[in-house]
Amino acid sequence: MKFVKAEKNRVYTPVIGYRRNDQTVTVIGTLHLGSHDYYQSLQQEVNRHPVGFFEGGIKPLTPGVQIPPEMEVYTGIRQASADNHRASARYLGLETQRNMLTYGEWQNADITLDEFLTVAPHKLLRRLLKLKDSMEMFEDVHRDHPEELARYLK
């Protein structure tokens, strides 16, 4: 096993190869938030593999799929999650996976929002719905008291 490293911040994520006969599958651990150096090292590892699968969040609704009206309240979860990653990275002086990595011919293995809404327990959906509200509050605090929020997050 080897690791993708960003020494300054001491971030290590595993790179593990699984081999059976003449086939090898490599799993590269990835964080949604990290330093610029971390993502540079990770990009080098990704580039060593011409094909693969990656994940990074929930894909949009499948075109043409209608979700039940009672589930429409949850459609903001996907954006709230992305906003949370961006805001957290900005406040902590980090980068996001989505902004820093390119995958070439790799395929996105994320599920779509409609798939997620179908399989996620309602308890989880209700908790995630609160994320959208907390992000709005987070942005208000940032606008009104950015130094205080930065101190809290660091």
Short mmCIF file of C-alpha atoms in Angstrom, two decimals:
data_model
loop_
_atom_site.label_atom_id
_atom_site.label_comp_id
_atom_site.label_asym_id
_atom_site.label_seq_id
_atom_site.Cartn_x
_atom_site.Cartn_y
_atom_site.Cartn_z
CA MET A 1 0.00 0.00 0.00
CA LYS A 2 1.20 3.50 -0.71
CA PHE A 3 -0.19 6.91 0.18
CA VAL A 4 -0.94 10.22 -1.52
CA LYS A 5 0.71 12.72 0.82
CA ALA A 6 0.64 16.41 1.51
CA GLU A 7 3.43 16.63 4.06
CA LYS A 8 2.83 20.20 5.20
CA ASN A 9 -0.69 19.37 6.38
CA ARG A 10 0.05 15.71 7.10
CA VAL A 11 -2.77 14.44 4.94
CA TYR A 12 -2.37 10.87 3.76
CA THR A 13 -4.91 8.95 1.74
CA PRO A 14 -4.35 5.33 0.71
CA VAL A 15 -3.68 3.96 -2.75
CA ILE A 16 -4.38 0.24 -2.68
CA GLY A 17 -4.06 -2.25 -5.53
CA TYR A 18 -6.10 -5.44 -5.65
CA ARG A 19 -4.87 -8.09 -8.04
CA ARG A 20 -6.46 -11.28 -9.32
CA ASN A 21 -4.72 -13.22 -12.04
CA ASP A 22 -3.74 -10.64 -14.68
CA GLN A 23 -6.24 -7.95 -13.59
CA THR A 24 -5.55 -5.15 -11.13
CA VAL A 25 -7.95 -2.66 -9.59
CA THR A 26 -6.50 0.37 -7.83
CA VAL A 27 -8.48 2.25 -5.19
CA ILE A 28 -7.35 5.82 -4.51
CA GLY A 29 -8.68 7.38 -1.32
CA THR A 30 -9.79 10.96 -1.83
CA LEU A 31 -10.99 13.78 0.41
CA HIS A 32 -13.61 16.34 -0.62
CA LEU A 33 -11.46 19.13 0.87
CA GLY A 34 -7.68 19.40 0.88
CA SER A 35 -4.63 21.53 0.28
CA HIS A 36 -3.38 22.49 -3.16
CA ASP A 37 -0.33 20.24 -2.62
CA TYR A 38 -2.55 17.30 -1.71
CA TYR A 39 -4.54 17.63 -4.92
CA GLN A 40 -1.40 18.02 -7.03
CA SER A 41 -0.09 14.72 -5.63
CA LEU A 42 -3.48 13.10 -6.06
CA GLN A 43 -3.78 14.31 -9.66
CA GLN A 44 -0.43 12.66 -10.46
CA GLU A 45 -1.77 9.36 -9.10
CA VAL A 46 -5.06 9.71 -11.01
CA ASN A 47 -3.12 10.42 -14.21
CA ARG A 48 -1.29 7.09 -13.87
CA HIS A 49 -4.61 5.30 -14.50
CA PRO A 50 -6.17 5.91 -17.93
CA VAL A 51 -9.63 4.70 -16.89
CA GLY A 52 -11.48 4.50 -13.62
CA PHE A 53 -14.47 5.55 -11.59
CA PHE A 54 -14.73 8.56 -9.30
CA GLU A 55 -17.32 10.01 -6.99
CA GLY A 56 -17.71 13.46 -5.63
CA GLY A 57 -21.33 14.15 -4.81
CA ILE A 58 -24.80 13.56 -6.12
CA LYS A 59 -25.54 13.97 -9.84
CA PRO A 60 -28.52 16.11 -10.94
CA LEU A 61 -31.95 14.59 -11.50
CA THR A 62 -32.12 12.14 -14.39
CA PRO A 63 -33.58 13.99 -17.41
CA GLY A 64 -37.28 13.25 -17.79
CA VAL A 65 -37.68 11.71 -14.34
CA GLN A 66 -40.43 13.18 -12.20
CA ILE A 67 -40.09 12.97 -8.45
CA PRO A 68 -43.14 12.79 -6.19
CA PRO A 69 -44.37 16.22 -5.05
CA GLU A 70 -43.73 15.35 -1.39
CA MET A 71 -40.04 14.79 -2.25
CA GLU A 72 -39.52 18.12 -4.04
CA VAL A 73 -38.63 19.77 -0.75
CA TYR A 74 -35.42 17.70 -0.78
CA THR A 75 -34.15 18.74 -4.21
CA GLY A 76 -31.99 21.48 -2.64
CA ILE A 77 -29.88 18.88 -0.78
CA ARG A 78 -27.48 18.44 -3.70
CA GLN A 79 -26.74 22.16 -3.98
CA ALA A 80 -26.51 22.57 -0.20
CA SER A 81 -23.88 19.85 -0.05
CA ALA A 82 -21.82 21.48 -2.82
CA ASP A 83 -22.22 24.90 -1.15
CA ASN A 84 -21.07 23.38 2.14
CA HIS A 85 -17.89 22.02 0.53
CA ARG A 86 -17.10 25.32 -1.21
CA ALA A 87 -17.75 27.46 1.86
CA SER A 88 -15.80 25.17 4.18
CA ALA A 89 -12.84 25.13 1.79
CA ARG A 90 -12.90 28.91 1.44
CA TYR A 91 -13.03 29.51 5.20
CA LEU A 92 -10.28 26.98 5.90
CA GLY A 93 -8.01 28.09 3.06
CA LEU A 94 -8.37 24.75 1.27
CA GLU A 95 -9.43 23.53 -2.16
CA THR A 96 -12.27 21.23 -3.22
CA GLN A 97 -12.01 17.93 -5.04
CA ARG A 98 -14.46 19.17 -7.66
CA ASN A 99 -12.34 22.25 -8.49
CA MET A 100 -8.92 20.62 -8.37
CA LEU A 101 -9.13 17.19 -9.97
CA THR A 102 -9.73 16.22 -13.57
CA TYR A 103 -10.43 12.62 -14.46
CA GLY A 104 -10.03 12.36 -18.24
CA GLU A 105 -11.75 9.17 -19.41
CA TRP A 106 -12.86 8.16 -15.93
CA GLN A 107 -16.59 7.63 -15.32
CA ASN A 108 -18.61 9.38 -12.61
CA ALA A 109 -20.02 6.67 -10.33
CA ASP A 110 -22.23 9.01 -8.28
CA ILE A 111 -25.93 8.28 -8.08
CA THR A 112 -28.45 10.81 -9.37
CA LEU A 113 -30.58 12.92 -7.07
CA ASP A 114 -33.70 10.91 -7.97
CA GLU A 115 -31.86 7.65 -7.16
CA PHE A 116 -30.67 9.12 -3.87
CA LEU A 117 -34.17 10.28 -2.92
CA THR A 118 -35.48 6.78 -3.66
CA VAL A 119 -33.01 4.91 -1.42
CA ALA A 120 -32.18 7.39 1.36
CA PRO A 121 -34.07 6.95 4.64
CA HIS A 122 -36.46 9.82 5.41
CA LYS A 123 -34.62 10.48 8.68
CA LEU A 124 -31.42 11.17 6.71
CA LEU A 125 -33.27 13.37 4.21
CA ARG A 126 -34.73 15.47 7.02
CA ARG A 127 -31.25 15.91 8.54
CA LEU A 128 -29.79 16.89 5.17
CA LEU A 129 -32.60 19.39 4.66
CA LYS A 130 -31.31 21.18 7.76
CA LEU A 131 -27.93 21.52 6.01
CA LYS A 132 -29.45 23.97 3.54
CA ASP A 133 -30.80 26.09 6.40
CA SER A 134 -27.50 25.93 8.28
CA MET A 135 -25.59 27.01 5.14
CA GLU A 136 -27.81 30.08 4.85
CA MET A 137 -27.10 30.91 8.49
CA PHE A 138 -23.41 30.17 7.91
CA GLU A 139 -23.36 32.68 5.03
CA ASP A 140 -25.12 35.31 7.16
CA VAL A 141 -22.51 34.90 9.91
CA HIS A 142 -19.72 35.05 7.34
CA ARG A 143 -21.11 38.24 5.85
CA ASP A 144 -21.60 39.91 9.24
CA HIS A 145 -18.68 38.45 11.26
CA PRO A 146 -16.10 36.84 8.94
CA GLU A 147 -13.20 37.06 11.40
CA GLU A 148 -15.18 35.33 14.12
CA LEU A 149 -16.25 32.51 11.79
CA ALA A 150 -12.71 32.01 10.47
CA ARG A 151 -11.38 31.82 14.03
CA TYR A 152 -14.07 29.27 14.94
CA LEU A 153 -13.34 27.05 11.93
CA LYS A 154 -9.58 27.05 12.39
#
